[in-house]
PDB file of C-alpha atoms in Angstrom:
ATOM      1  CA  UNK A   1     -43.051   8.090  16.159  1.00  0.00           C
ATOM      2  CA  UNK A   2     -41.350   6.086  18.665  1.00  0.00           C
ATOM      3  CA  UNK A   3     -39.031   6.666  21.553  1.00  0.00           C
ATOM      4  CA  UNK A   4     -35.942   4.234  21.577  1.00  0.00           C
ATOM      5  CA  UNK A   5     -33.580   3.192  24.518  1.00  0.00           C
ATOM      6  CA  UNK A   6     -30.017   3.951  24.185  1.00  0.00           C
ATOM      7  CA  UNK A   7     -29.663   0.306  23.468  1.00  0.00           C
ATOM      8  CA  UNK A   8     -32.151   0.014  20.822  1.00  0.00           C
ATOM      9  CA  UNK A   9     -30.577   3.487  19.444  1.00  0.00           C
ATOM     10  CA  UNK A  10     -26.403   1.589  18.847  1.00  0.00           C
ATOM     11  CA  UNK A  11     -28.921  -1.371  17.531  1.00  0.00           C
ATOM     12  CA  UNK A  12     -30.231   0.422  14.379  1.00  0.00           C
ATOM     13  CA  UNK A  13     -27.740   0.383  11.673  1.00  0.00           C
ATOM     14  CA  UNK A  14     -27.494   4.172  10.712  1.00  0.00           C
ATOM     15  CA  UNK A  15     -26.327   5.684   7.274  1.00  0.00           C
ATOM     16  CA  UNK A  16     -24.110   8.595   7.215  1.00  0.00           C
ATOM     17  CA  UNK A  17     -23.846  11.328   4.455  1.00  0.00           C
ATOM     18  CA  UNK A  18     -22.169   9.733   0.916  1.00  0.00           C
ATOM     19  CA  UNK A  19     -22.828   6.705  -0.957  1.00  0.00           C
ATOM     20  CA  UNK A  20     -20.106   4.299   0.444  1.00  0.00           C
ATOM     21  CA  UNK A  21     -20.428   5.280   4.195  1.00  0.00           C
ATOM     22  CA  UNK A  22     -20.827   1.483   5.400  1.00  0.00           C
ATOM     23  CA  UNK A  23     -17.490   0.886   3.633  1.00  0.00           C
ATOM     24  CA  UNK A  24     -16.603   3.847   5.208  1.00  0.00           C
ATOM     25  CA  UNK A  25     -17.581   3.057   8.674  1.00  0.00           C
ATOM     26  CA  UNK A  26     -16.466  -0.643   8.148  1.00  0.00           C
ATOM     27  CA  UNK A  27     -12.463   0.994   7.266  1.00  0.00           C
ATOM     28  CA  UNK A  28     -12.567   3.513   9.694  1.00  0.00           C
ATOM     29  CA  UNK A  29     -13.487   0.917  12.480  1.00  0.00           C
ATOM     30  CA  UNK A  30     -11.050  -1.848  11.895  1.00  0.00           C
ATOM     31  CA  UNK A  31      -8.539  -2.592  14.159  1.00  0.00           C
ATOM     32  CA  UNK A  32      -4.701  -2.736  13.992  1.00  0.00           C
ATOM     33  CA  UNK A  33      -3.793  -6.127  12.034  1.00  0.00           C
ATOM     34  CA  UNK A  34      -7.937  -6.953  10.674  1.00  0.00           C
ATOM     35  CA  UNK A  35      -8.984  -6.688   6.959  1.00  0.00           C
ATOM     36  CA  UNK A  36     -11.553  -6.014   4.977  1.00  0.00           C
ATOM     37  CA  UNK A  37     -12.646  -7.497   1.772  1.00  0.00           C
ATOM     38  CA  UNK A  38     -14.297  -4.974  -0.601  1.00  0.00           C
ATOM     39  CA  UNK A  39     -16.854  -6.956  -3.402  1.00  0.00           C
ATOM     40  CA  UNK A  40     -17.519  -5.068  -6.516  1.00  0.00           C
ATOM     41  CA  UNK A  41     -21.531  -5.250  -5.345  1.00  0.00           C
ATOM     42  CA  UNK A  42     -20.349  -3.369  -2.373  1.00  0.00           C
ATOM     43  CA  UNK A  43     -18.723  -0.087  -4.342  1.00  0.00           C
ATOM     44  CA  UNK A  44     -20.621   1.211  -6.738  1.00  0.00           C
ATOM     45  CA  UNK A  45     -18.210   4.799  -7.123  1.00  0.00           C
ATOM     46  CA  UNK A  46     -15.753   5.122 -10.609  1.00  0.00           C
ATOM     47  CA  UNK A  47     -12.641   5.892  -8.516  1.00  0.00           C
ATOM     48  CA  UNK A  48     -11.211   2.616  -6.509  1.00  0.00           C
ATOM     49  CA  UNK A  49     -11.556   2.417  -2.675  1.00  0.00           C
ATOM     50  CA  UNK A  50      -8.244   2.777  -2.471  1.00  0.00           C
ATOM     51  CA  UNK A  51      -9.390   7.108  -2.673  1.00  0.00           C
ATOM     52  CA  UNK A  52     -11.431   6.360   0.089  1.00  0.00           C
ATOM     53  CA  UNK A  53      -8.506   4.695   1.499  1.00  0.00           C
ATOM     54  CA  UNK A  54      -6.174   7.357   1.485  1.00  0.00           C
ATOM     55  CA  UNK A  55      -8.602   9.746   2.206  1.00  0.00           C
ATOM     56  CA  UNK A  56      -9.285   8.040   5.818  1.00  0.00           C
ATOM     57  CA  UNK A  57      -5.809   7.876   6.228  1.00  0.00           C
ATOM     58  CA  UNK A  58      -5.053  11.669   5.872  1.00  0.00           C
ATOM     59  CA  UNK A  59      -8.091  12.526   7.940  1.00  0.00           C
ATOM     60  CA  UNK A  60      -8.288  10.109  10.527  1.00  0.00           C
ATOM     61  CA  UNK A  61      -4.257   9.462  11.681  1.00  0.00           C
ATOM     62  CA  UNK A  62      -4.972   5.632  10.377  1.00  0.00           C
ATOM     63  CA  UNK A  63      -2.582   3.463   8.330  1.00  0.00           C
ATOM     64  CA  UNK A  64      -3.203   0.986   5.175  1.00  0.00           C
ATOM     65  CA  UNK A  65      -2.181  -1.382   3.115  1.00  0.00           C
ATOM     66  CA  UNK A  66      -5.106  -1.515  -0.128  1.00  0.00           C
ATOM     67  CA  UNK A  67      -4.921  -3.181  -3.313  1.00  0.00           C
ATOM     68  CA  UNK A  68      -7.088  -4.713  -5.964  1.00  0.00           C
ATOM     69  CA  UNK A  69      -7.788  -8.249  -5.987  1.00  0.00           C
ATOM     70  CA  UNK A  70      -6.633 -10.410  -9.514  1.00  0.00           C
ATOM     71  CA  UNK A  71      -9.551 -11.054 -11.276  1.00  0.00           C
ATOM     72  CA  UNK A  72     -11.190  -7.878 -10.664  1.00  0.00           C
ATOM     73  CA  UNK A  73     -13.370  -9.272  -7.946  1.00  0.00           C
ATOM     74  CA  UNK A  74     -12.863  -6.750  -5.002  1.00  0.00           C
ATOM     75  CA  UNK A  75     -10.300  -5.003  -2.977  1.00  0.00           C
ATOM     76  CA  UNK A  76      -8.572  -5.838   0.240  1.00  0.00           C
ATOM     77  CA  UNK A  77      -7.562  -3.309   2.974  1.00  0.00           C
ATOM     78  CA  UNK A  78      -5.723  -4.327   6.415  1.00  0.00           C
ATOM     79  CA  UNK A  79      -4.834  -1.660   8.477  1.00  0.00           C
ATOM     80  CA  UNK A  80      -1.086  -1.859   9.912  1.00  0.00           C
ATOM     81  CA  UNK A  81      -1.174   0.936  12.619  1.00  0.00           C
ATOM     82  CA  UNK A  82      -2.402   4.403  13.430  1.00  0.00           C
ATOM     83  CA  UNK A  83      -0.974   7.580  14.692  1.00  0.00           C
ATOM     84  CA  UNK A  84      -2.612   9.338  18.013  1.00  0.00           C
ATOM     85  CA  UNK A  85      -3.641  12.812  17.409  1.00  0.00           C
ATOM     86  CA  UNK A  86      -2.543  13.427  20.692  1.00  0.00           C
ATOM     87  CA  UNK A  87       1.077  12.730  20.692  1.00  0.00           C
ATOM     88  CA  UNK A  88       1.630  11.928  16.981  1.00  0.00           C
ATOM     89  CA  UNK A  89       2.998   8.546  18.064  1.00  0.00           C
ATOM     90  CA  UNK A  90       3.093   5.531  16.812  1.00  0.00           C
ATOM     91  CA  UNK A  91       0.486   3.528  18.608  1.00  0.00           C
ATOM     92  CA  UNK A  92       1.111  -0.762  17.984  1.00  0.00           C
ATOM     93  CA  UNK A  93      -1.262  -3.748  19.433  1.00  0.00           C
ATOM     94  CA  UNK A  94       0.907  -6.084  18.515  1.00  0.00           C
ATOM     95  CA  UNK A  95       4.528  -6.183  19.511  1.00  0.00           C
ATOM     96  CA  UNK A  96       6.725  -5.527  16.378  1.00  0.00           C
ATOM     97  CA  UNK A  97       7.812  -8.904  14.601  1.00  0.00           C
ATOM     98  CA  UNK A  98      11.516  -9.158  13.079  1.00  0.00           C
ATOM     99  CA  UNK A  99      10.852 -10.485   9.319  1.00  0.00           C
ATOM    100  CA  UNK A 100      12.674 -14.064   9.124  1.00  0.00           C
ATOM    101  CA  UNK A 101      15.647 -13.897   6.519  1.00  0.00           C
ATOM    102  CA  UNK A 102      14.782 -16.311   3.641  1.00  0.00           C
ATOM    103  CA  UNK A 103      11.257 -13.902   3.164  1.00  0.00           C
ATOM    104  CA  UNK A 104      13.198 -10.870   3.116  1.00  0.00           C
ATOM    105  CA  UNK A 105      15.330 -12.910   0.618  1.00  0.00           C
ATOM    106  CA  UNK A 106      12.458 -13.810  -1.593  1.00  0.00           C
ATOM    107  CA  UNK A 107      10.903 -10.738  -1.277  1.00  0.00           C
ATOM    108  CA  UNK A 108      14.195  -9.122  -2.599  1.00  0.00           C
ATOM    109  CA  UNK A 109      14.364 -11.802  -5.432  1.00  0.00           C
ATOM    110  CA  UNK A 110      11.258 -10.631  -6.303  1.00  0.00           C
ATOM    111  CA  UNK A 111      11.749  -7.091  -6.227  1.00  0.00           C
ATOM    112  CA  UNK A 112      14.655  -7.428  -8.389  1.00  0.00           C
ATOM    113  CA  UNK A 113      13.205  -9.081 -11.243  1.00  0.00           C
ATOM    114  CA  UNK A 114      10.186  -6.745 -10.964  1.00  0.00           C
ATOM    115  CA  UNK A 115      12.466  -3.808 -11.429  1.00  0.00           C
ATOM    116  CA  UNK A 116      14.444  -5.361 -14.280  1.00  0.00           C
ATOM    117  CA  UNK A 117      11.182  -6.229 -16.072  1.00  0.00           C
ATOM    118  CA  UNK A 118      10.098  -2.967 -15.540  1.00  0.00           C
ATOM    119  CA  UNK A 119      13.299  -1.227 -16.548  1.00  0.00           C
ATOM    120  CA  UNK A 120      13.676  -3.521 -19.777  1.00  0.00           C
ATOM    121  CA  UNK A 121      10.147  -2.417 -20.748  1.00  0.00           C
ATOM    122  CA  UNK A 122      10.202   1.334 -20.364  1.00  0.00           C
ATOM    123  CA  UNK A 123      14.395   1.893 -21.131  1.00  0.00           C
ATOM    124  CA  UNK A 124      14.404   4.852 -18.636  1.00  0.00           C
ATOM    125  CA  UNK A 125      12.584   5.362 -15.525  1.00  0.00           C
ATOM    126  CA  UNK A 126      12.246   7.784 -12.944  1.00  0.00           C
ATOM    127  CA  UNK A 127      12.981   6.327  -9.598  1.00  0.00           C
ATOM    128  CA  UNK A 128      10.194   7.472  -7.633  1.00  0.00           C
ATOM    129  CA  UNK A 129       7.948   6.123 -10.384  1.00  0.00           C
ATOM    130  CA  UNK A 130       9.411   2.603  -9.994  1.00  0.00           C
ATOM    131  CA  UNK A 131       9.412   3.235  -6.215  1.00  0.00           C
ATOM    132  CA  UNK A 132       5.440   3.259  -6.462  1.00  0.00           C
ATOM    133  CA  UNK A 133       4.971   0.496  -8.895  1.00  0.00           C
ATOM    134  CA  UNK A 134       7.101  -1.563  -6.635  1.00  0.00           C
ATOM    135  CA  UNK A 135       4.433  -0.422  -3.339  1.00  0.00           C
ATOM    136  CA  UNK A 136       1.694  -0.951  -5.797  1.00  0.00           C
ATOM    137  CA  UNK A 137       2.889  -4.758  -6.653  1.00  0.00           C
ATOM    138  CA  UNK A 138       4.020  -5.623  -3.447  1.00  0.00           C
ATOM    139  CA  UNK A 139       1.248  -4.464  -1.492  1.00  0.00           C
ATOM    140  CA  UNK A 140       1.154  -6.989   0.939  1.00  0.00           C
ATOM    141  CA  UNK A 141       4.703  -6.416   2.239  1.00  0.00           C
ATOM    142  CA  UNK A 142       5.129  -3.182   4.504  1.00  0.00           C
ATOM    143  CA  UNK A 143       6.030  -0.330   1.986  1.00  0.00           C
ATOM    144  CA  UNK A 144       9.365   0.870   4.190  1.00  0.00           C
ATOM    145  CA  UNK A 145      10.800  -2.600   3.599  1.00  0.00           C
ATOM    146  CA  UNK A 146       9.769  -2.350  -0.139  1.00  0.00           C
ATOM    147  CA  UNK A 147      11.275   0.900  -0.225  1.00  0.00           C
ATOM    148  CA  UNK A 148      14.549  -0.623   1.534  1.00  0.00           C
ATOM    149  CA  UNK A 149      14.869  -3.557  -0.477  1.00  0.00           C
ATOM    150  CA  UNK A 150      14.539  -1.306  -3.846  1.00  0.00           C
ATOM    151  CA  UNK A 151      17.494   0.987  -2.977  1.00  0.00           C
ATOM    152  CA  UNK A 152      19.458  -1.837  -2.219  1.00  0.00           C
ATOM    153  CA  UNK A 153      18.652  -3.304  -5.515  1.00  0.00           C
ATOM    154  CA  UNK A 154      19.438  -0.508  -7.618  1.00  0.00           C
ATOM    155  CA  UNK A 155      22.752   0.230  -5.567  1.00  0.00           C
ATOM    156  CA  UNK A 156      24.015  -3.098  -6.418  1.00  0.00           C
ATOM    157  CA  UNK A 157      23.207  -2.790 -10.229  1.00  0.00           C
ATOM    158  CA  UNK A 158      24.981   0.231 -10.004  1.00  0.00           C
ATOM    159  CA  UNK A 159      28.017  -1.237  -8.879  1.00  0.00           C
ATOM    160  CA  UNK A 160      28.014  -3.687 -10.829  1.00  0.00           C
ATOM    161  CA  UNK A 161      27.091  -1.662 -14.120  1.00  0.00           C
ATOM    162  CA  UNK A 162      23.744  -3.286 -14.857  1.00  0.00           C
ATOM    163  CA  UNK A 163      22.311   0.110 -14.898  1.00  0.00           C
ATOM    164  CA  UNK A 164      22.910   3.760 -15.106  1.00  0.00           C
ATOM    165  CA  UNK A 165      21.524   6.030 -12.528  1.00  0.00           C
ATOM    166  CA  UNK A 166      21.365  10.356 -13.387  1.00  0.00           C
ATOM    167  CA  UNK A 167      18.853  12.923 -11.993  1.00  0.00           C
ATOM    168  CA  UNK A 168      16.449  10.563 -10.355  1.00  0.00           C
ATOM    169  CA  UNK A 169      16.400   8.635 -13.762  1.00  0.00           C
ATOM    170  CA  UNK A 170      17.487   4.594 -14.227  1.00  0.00           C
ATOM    171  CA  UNK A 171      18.612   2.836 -17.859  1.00  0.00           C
ATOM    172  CA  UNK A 172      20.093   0.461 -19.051  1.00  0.00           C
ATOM    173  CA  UNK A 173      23.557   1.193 -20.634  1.00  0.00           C
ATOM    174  CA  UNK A 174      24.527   0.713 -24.393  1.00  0.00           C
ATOM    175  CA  UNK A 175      27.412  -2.054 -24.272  1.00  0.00           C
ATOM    176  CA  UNK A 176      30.280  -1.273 -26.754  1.00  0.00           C
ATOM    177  CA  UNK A 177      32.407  -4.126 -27.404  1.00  0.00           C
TER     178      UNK A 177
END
């Protein structure tokens, strides 16, 4: 047995309870605007770290973006902001940046042909369903601006007759000429 400084103590790299506590601790501890690349060799659980994601979020006031790298190599997280427990807040290190036009644009463009993909494929869909899919895609764009961009979207086809919207559902009408 040895006795350790309090230096030597925040030196030793200690293991919590659970099997992916240094992913864990590595989440929990990143700061407003960092990421984290997950490796498959790193997570070794069935469910995705984007459980352990959510999880952190409910539990610790924290905010993420998560989604699964193509190829099936890993996962990336980046946390956007947090919430204070104190005030319930919005705490933000970095002042907030206005999104130039032509991105919003493209991202919109994108969005749209998502959605019409996605429509074409499953002839009726609920809107909250597409609503996540569209998150789940664009999971590097903030998910309020996703959100935004989507009700636009389906507005417009609306109005323009595109599409058919009744209780929460979207199709595509039956043309009769």
């Amino acid at each position: 047995m040895k006795k350790l400084s309090a230096d030597e103590f925040d030196q030793l790299p200690i293991k919590g309870k659970g099997r992916s506590s240094h992913v864990f601790n590595s989440i929990v501890n990143l700061q407003i605007g960092e990421a984290l690349l997950i490796e498959q060799k790193d997570w070794k659980r069935k469910a995705s770290p984007s459980t352990l994601v959510r999880y952190i979020e409910k539990n610790h006031d924290m905010k993420f973006t998560c989604g699964s790298i193509a190829g099936g190599s890993g996962w990336a997280v980046r946390r956007i902001d947090g919430l204070t427990k104190e005030t319930g807040a919005k705490e933000s290190s970095a002042p907030e940046q206005k999104v130039p036009e032509h991105e919003r644009l493209q991202l919109k463009s994108d969005l749209t042909v998502f959605y019409l993909g996605r429509i074409a494929f499953h002839k009726i869909e609920l809107i909250e369903d597409s609503i996540k899919a569209s998150v789940d895609y664009f999971w590097k764009a903030e998910s309020a601006r996703v959100q935004e961009l989507f009700y636009e979207i389906i507005k417009s086809l609306e109005e323009q007759g595109h599409i058919v919207i009744e209780n929460e559902k979207t199709y595509i009408p039956l043309r009769r000429n």
